[in-house]
Short mmCIF file of C-alpha atoms in Angstrom, two decimals:
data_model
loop_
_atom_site.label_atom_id
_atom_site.label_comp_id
_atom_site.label_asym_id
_atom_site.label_seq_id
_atom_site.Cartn_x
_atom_site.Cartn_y
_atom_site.Cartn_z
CA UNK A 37 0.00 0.00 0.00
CA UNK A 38 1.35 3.66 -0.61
CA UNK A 39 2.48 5.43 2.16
CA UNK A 40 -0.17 7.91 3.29
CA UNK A 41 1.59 11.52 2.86
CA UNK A 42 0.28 12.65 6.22
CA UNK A 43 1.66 9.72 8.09
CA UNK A 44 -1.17 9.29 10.13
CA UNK A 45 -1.91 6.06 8.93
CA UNK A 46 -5.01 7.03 6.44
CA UNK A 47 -5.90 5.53 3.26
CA UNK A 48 -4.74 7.27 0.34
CA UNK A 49 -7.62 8.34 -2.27
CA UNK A 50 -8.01 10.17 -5.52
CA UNK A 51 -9.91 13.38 -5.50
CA UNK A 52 -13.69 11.94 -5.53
CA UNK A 53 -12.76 10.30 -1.74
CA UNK A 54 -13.00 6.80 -3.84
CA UNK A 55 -10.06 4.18 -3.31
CA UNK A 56 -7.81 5.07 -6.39
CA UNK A 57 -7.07 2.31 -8.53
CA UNK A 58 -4.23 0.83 -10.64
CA UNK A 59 -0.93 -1.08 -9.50
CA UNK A 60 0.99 0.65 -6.10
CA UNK A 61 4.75 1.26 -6.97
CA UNK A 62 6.26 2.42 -2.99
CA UNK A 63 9.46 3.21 -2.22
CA UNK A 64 9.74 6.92 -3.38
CA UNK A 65 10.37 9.25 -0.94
CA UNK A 66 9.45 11.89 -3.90
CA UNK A 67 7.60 11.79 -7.17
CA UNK A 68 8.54 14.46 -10.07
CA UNK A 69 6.35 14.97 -13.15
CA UNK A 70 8.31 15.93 -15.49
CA UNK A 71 11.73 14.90 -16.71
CA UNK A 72 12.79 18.21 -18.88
CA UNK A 73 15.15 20.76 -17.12
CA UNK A 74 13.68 21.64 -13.99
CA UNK A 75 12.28 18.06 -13.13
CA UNK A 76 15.78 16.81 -13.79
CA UNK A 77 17.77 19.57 -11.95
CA UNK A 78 15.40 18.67 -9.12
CA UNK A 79 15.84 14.88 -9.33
CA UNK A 80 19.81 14.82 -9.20
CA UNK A 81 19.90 17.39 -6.31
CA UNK A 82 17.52 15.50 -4.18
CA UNK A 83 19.06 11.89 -5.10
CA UNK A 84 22.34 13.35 -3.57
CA UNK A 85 20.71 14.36 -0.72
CA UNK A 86 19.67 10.67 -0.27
CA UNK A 87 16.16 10.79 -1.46
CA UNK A 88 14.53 8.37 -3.50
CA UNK A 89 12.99 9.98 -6.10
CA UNK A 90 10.50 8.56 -9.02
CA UNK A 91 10.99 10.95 -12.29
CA UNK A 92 8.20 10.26 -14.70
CA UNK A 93 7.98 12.00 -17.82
CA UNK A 94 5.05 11.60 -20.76
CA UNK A 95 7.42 11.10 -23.46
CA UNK A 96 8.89 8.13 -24.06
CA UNK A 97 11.89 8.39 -25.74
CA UNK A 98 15.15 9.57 -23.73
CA UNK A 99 15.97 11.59 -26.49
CA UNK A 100 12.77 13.86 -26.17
CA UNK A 101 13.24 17.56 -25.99
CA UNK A 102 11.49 20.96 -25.93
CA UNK A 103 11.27 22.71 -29.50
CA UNK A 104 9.60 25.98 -28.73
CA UNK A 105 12.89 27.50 -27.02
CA UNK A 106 15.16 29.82 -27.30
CA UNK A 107 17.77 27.33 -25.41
CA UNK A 108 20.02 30.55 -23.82
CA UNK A 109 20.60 29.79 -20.24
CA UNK A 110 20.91 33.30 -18.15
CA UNK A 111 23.70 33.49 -16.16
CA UNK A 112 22.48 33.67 -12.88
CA UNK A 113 21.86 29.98 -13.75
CA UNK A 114 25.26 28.97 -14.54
CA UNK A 115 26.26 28.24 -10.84
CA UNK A 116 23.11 25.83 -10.52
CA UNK A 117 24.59 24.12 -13.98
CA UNK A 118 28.11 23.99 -12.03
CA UNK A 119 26.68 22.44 -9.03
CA UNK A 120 24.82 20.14 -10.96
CA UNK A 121 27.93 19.29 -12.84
CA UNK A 122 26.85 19.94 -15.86
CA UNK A 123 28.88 22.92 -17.06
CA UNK A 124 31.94 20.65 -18.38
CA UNK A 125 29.57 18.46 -20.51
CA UNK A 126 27.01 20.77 -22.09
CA UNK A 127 30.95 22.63 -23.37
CA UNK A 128 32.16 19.21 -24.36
CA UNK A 129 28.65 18.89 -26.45
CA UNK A 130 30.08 22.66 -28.15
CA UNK A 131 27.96 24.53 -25.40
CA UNK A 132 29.47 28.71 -26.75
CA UNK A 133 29.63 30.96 -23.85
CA UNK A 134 28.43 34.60 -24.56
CA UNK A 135 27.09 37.68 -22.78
CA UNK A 136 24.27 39.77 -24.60
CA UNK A 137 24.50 42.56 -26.32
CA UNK A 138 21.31 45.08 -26.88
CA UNK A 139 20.47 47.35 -29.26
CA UNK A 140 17.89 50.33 -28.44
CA UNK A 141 16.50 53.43 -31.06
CA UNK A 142 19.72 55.59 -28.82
CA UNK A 143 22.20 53.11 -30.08
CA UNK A 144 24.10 49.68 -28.90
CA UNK A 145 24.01 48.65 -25.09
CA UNK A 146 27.61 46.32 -25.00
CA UNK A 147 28.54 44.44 -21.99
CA UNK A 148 31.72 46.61 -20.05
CA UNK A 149 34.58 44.48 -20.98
CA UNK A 150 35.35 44.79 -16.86
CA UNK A 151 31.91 42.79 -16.62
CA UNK A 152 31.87 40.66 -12.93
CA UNK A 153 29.09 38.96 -14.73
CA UNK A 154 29.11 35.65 -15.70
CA UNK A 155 28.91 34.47 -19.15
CA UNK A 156 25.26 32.91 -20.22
CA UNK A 157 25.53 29.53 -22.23
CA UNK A 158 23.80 28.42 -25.31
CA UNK A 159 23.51 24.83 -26.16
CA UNK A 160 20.15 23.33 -28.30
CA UNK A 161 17.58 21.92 -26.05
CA UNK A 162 18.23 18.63 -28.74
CA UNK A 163 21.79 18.42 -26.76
CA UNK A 164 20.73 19.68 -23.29
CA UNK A 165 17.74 17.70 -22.70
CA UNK A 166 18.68 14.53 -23.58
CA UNK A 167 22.42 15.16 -21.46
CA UNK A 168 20.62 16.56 -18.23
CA UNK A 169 18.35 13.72 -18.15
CA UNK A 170 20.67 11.16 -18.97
CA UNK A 171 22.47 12.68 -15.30
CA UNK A 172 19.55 12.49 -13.85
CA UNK A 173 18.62 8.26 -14.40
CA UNK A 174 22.24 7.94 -13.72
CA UNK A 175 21.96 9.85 -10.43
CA UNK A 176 22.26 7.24 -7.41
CA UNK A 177 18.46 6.88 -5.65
CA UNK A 178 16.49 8.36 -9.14
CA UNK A 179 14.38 6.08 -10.98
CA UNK A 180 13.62 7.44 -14.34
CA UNK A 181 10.00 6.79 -15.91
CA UNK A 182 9.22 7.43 -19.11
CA UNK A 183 5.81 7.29 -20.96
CA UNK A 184 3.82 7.75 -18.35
CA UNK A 185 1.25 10.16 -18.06
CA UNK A 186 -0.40 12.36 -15.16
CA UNK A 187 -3.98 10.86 -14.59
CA UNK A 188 -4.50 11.51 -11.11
CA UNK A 189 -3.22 13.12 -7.99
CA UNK A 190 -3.58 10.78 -4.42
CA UNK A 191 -4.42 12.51 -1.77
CA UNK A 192 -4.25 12.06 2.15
CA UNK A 193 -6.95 14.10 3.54
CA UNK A 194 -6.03 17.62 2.28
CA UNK A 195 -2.87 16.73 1.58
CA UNK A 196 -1.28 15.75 -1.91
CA UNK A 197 -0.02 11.88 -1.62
CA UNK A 198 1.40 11.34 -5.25
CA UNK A 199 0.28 10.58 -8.64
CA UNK A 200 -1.65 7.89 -11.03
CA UNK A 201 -0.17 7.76 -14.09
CA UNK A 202 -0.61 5.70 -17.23
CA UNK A 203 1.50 4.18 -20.07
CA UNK A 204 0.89 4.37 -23.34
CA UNK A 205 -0.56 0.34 -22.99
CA UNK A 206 -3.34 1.80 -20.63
CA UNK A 207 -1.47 0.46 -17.70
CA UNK A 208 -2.08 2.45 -14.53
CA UNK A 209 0.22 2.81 -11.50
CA UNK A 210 0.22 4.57 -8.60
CA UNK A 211 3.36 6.42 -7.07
CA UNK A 212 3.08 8.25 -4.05
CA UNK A 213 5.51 9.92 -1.77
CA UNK A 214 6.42 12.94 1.17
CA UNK A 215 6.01 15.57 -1.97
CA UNK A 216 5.10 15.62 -5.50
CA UNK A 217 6.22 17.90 -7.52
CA UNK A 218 5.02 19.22 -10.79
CA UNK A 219 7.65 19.98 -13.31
CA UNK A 220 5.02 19.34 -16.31
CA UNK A 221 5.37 23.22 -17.88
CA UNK A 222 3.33 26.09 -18.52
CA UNK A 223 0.23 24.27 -19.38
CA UNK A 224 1.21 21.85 -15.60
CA UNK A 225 -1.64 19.54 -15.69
CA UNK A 226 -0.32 18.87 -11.65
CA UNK A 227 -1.32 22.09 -11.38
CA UNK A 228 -4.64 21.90 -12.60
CA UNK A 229 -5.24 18.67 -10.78
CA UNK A 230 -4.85 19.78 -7.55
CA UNK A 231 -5.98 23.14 -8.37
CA UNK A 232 -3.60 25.43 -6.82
CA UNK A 233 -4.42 29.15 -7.61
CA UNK A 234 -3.88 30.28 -10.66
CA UNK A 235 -3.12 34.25 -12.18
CA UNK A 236 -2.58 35.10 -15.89
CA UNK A 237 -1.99 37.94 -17.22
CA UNK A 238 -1.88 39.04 -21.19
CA UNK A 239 0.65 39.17 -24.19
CA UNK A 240 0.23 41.26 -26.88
CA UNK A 241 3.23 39.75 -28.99
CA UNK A 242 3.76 36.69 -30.87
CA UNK A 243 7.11 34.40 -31.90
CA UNK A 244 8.89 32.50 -34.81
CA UNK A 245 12.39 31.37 -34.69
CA UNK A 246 14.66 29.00 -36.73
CA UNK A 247 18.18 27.42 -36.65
CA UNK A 248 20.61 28.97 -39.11
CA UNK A 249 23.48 27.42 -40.57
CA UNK A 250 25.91 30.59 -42.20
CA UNK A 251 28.09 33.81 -41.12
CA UNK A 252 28.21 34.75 -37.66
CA UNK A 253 26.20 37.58 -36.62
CA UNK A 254 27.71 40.72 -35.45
CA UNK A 255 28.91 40.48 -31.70
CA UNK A 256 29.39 36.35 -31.96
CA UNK A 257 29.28 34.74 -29.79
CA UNK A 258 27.55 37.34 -27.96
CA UNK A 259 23.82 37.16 -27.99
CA UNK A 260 22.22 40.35 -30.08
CA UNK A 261 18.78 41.42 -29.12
CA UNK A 262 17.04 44.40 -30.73
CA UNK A 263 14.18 45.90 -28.61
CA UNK A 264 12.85 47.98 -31.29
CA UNK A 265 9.87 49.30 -29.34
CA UNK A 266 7.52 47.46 -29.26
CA UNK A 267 8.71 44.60 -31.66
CA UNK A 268 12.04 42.68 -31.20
CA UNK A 269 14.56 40.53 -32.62
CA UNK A 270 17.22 37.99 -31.45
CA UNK A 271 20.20 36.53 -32.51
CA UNK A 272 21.95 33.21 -30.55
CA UNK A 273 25.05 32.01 -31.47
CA UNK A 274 24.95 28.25 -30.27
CA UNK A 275 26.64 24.89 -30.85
CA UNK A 276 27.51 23.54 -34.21
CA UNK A 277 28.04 26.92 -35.73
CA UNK A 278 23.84 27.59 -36.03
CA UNK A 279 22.11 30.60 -34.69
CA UNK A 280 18.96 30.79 -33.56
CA UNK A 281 16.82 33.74 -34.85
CA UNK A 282 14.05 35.05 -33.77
CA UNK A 283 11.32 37.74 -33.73
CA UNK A 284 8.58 38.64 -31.54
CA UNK A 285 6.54 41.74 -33.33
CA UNK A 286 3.08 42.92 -31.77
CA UNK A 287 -0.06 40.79 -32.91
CA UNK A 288 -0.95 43.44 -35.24
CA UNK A 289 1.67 42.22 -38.07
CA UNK A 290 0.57 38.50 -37.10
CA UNK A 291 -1.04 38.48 -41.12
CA UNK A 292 2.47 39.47 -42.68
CA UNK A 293 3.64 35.38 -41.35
CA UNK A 294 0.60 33.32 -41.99
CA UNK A 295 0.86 32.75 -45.14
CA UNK A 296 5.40 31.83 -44.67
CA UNK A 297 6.15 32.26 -41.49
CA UNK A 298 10.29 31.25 -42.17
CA UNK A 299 10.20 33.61 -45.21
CA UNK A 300 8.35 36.65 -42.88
CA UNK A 301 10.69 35.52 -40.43
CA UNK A 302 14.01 36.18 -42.50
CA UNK A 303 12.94 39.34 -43.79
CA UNK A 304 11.48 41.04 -40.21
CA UNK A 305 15.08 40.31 -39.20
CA UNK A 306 17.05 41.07 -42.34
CA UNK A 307 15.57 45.06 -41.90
CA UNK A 308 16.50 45.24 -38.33
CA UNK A 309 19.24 47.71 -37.59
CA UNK A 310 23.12 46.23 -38.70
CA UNK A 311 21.34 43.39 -39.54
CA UNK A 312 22.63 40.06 -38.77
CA UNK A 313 23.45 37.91 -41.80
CA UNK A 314 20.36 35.78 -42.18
CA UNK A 315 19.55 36.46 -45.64
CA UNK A 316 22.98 34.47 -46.30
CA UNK A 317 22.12 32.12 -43.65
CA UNK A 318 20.48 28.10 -44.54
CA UNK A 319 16.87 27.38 -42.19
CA UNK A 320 17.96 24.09 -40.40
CA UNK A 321 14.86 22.47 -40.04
CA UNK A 322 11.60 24.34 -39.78
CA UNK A 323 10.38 27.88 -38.25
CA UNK A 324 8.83 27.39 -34.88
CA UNK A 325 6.12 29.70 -33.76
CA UNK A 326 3.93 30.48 -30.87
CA UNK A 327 1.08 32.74 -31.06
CA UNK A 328 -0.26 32.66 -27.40
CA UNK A 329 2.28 33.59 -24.76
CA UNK A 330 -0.06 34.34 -21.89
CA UNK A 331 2.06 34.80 -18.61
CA UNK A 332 0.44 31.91 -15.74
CA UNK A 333 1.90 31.93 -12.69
CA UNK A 334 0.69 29.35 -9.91
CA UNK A 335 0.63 28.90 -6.25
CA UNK A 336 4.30 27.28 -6.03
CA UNK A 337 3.19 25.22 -3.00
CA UNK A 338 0.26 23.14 -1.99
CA UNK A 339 0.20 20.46 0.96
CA UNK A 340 2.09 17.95 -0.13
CA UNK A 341 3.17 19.78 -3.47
CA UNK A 342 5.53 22.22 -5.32
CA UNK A 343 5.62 23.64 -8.35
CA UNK A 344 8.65 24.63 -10.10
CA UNK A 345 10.11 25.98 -13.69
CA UNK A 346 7.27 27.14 -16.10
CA UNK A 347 4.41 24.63 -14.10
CA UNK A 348 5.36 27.55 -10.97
CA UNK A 349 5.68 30.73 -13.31
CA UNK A 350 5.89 31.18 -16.95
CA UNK A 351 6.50 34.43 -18.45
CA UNK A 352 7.38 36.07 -21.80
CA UNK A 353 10.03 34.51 -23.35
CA UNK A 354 11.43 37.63 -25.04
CA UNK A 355 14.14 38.20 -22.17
CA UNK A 356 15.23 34.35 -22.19
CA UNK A 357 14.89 33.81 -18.80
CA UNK A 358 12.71 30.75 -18.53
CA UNK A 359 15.68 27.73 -19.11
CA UNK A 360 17.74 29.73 -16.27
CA UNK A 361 14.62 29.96 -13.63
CA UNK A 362 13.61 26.30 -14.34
CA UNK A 363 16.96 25.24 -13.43
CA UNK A 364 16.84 27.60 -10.13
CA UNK A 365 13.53 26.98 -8.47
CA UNK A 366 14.88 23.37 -9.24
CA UNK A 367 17.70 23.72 -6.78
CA UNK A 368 15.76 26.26 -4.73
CA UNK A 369 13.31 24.04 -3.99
CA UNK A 370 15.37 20.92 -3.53
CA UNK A 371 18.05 23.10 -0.66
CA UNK A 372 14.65 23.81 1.12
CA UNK A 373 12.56 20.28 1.33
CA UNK A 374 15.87 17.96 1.73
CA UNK A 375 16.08 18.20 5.61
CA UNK A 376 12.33 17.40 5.78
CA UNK A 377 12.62 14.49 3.53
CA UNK A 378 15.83 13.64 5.58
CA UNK A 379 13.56 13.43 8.73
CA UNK A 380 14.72 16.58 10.18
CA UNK A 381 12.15 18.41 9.74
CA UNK A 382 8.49 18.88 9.03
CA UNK A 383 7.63 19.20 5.32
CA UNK A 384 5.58 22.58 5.89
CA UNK A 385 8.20 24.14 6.67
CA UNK A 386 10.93 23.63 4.07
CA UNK A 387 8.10 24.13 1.49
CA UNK A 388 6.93 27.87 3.45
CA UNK A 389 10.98 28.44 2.64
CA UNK A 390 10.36 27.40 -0.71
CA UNK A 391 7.74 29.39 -1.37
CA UNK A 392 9.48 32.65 0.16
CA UNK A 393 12.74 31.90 -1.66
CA UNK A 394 10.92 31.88 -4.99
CA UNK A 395 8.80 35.17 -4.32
CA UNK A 396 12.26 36.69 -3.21
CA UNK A 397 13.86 35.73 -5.93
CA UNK A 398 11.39 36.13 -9.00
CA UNK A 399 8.58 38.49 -7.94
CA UNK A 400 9.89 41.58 -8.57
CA UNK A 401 11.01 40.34 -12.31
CA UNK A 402 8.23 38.56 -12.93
CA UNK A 403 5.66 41.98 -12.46
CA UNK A 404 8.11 43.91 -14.63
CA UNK A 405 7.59 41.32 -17.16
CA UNK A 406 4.41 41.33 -17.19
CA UNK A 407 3.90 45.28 -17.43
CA UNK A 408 6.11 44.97 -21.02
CA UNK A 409 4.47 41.94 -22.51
CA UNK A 410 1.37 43.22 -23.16
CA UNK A 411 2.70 44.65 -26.36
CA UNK A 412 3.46 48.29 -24.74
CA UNK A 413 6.46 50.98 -25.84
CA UNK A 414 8.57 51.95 -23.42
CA UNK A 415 7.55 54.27 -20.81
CA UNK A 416 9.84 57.13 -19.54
CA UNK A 417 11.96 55.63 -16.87
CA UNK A 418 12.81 53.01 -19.41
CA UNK A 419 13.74 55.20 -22.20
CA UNK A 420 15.94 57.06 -19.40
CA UNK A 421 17.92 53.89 -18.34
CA UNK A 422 18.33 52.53 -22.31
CA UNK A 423 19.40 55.94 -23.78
CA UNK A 424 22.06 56.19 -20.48
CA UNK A 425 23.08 52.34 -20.63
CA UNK A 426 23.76 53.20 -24.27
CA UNK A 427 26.58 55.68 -23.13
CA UNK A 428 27.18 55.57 -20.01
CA UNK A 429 28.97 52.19 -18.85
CA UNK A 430 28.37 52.38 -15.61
CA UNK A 431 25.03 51.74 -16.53
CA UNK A 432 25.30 49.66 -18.78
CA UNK A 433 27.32 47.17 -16.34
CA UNK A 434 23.79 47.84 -14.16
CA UNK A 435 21.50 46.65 -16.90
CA UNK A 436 23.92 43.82 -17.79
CA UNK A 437 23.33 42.66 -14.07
CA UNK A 438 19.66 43.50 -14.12
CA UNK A 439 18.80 42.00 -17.61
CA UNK A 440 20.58 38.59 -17.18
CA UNK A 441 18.85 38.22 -13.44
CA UNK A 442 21.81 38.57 -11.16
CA UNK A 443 20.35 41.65 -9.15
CA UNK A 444 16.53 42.28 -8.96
CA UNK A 445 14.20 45.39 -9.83
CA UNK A 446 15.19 47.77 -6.53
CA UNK A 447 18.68 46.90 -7.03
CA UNK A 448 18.56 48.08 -10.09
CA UNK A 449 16.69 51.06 -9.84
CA UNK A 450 18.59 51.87 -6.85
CA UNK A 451 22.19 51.39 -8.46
CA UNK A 452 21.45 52.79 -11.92
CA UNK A 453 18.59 55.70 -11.98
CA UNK A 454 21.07 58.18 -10.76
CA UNK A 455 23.51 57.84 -12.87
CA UNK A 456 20.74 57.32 -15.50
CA UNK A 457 18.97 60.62 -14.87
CA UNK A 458 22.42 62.38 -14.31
CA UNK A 459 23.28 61.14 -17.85
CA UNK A 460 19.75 62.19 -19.36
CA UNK A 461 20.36 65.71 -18.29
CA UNK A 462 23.49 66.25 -20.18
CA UNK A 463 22.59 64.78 -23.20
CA UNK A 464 19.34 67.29 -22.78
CA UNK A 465 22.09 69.84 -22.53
CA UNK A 466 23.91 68.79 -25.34
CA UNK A 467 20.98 68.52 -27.48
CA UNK A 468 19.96 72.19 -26.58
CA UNK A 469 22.80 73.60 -27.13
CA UNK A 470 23.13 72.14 -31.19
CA UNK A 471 20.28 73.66 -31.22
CA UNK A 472 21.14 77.36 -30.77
CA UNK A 473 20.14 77.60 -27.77
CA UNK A 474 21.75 78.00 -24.23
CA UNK A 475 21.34 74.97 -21.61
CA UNK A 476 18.59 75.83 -19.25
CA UNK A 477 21.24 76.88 -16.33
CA UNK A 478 23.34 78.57 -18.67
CA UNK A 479 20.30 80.84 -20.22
CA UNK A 480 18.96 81.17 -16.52
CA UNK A 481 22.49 82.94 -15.14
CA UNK A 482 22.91 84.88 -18.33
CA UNK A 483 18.91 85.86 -17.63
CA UNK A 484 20.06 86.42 -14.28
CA UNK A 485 22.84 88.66 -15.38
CA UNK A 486 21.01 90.27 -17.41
CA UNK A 487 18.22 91.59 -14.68
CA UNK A 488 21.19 91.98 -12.40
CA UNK A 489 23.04 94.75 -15.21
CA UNK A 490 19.66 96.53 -16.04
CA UNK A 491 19.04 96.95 -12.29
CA UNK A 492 22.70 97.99 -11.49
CA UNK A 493 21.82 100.86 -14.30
CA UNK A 494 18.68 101.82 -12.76
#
């Protein structure tokens, strides 16, 4: 019989109080759905903390991986890809190492070559799926599942007790454990099974993006991204010598790629400021599009549940940040459950530390995401920072902190609005004065001077 998640000796049921059905599989002392990269990142940090963990994933075949990705890695990630000891392989599989590079109406945004930020890494989600989960099944106390699917949760009381899933046979089998944990993606069907709360909130811009065999953009291996207010462009060197472009323009030009979307695709980037050379570049493959992008974010925790990567929070993918958090709440959440799965604690409380690490971490970037993604321009304290960042390098080294998620929102505005305004007012000044016309300080003393001479007369 599954262990009862409460521990109080109670039978464990599906969600209609009935006896749930199918073949009992015990053992785990956790059950992941989900075996992409936050389900795996989670799986090989709690196996080395000495839990047994089930990892069941849908697909069947090992070599499964997500299409609809950018694949860049942020580099407040790359310490959880160290840990994980993954760094050295994903380089080995031609992983390329860059920073990004940004390019605004006031010009290009480059990363200060004193930069104390890490590099991001690109490597295709073809390479890095496959090579994350193959650590993972080889991780001592993991048992990797494939082709099973999420059919129901098991619940103790009020309290989540694991999963039912099913093979692709029909063949049920029920795997419960201390925690489950949903690692099953934007569209988490954990999620909606044990129905956790649930926000979303709108995206006024769509995507296509390709692989690209040919020249090197400008900047490789640096990432380029154009933000060209509201639309944008991107350009990731990777492994192999491909780039991935890509394009995210409002809905309202959605008409200009139904018809080709790779051909619409080449030519929205070939007109982009110093275009990158896609027009001489080969499609590998086909264009990949999405055309809903609504942000969900979920209540990360649940009794007996956590959410984490895009099945926690999902957001727009136009500032590449979603590979990098999946891989973070991963190792978040495993640092803050292991003592309770260890015995040492209750589970409440590691997932309450959970929980606050996550809002700590992401809640600030996440609300500034969402404020852009409804297909906006920028508003003045952006233009301010961009048209600084774009001169000033001070600033620049701010946004390069802020924009790859090594500092949060008040860090940033803190560390980088005065300089930023400071910046603003003498290019106002310099601007004026091409103009013909005194700087307002300058044209108030001479005004000054002028009332002071005609009174001196008088």
């Amino acid at each position: 019989m599954v262990e009862p998640a409460s521990g109080n000796g109670s039978q464990v049921h599906n969600r209609e109080g009935h006896d749930a059905g199918g073949h009992d599989r015990d053992g785990h002392d956790v059950v992941i759905v989900g075996a992409s990269l936050a389900g795996c990142a989670a799986a090989i940090m709690l196996g080395r903390a000495g839990a047994r963990v089930a990892l069941v994933d849908q697909r069947a075949e090992p070599s499964a991986f997500k299409r609809i990705c950018s694949h860049y890695v942020q580099s407040s990630a790359v310490a959880t890809l160290e840990r994980l000891d993954l760094l050295e392989p994903m380089m080995a599989a031609g992983a390329v190492r860059s920073r990004a590079r940004l390019w605004t109406r006031w010009g290009w945004i480059e990363p200060p070559a004193n930069s104390s930020v890490p590099s991001g890494i690109n490597l295709r989600r073809q390479l890095l799926d496959p090579l994350i989960r193959d650590a993972a099944a080889n991780t001592p106390g993991v048992e990797l599942l494939l082709g099973q699917t999420a059919q129901e949760l098991l619940w103790s009381g009020e309290t989540v007790g694991g999963v039912e899933v099913r093979d692709r046979g029909g063949r049920r089998l029920r795997l419960g454990g201390k925690l489950l944990i949903g690692a099953d993606g934007r569209d988490s069907r954990v999620a909606k099974l044990a129905g956790v709360r649930r926000r979303t909130f709108p995206h006024g811009r769509f995507a296509y993006g390709g692989y690209f065999e040919g020249p090197p953009p400008g900047g490789a291996p640096d990432a380029s991204l154009w933000l060209l207010d509201p639309d944008m462009a991107a350009a990731f060197p990777t492994d192999d010598g491909l780039t991935f472009y890509a394009c995210m323009p409002t809905k309202a030009r959605l008409a200009e790629f139904r018809g080709d979307p790779a051909g619409a695709l080449v030519e929205f980037v070939s007109r982009v400021p110093d275009a990158p050379p896609i027009a001489d570049s080969r499609l590998v493959g086909s264009a990949q599009g999405k055309l809903d992008m609504t942000n969900v974010a979920h209540a990360v925790t649940a009794p007996g549940l956590a959410l984490i990567g895009d099945a926690a929070l999902a957001v727009d993918p136009l500032w590449g940040v979603g590979c990098g958090w999946a891989l973070q709440s991963a190792e978040w959440l495993a640092d803050s459950v292991a003592p309770a799965l260890a015995g040492n604690e209750q589970l409440h409380r590691g997932l309450a530390r959970y929980r606050r690490s996550h809002a700590r971490a992401l809640r600030g970037h996440a609300m500034m995401i969402y404020d852009y993604a409804g297909g906006r321009r920028m508003n003045a304290p952006e233009r301010l920072l961009f048209a600084a960042a774009a001169e000033n390098e001070r600033v620049a080294g701010v946004m390069e902190a802020f924009g790859t998620r090594n500092i949060g929102p008040a860090q940033m505005m803190l560390r980088a609005m005065g300089p930023a305004l400071a910046a603003g007012v003498r290019r106002s000044s310099r601007l004026r004065t091409r103009r013909g016309r005194p700087p307002a300080r300058a044209a108030a003393l001479s005004a000054g001077g002028r009332e002071g001479a005609s009174a001196g007369a008088g």
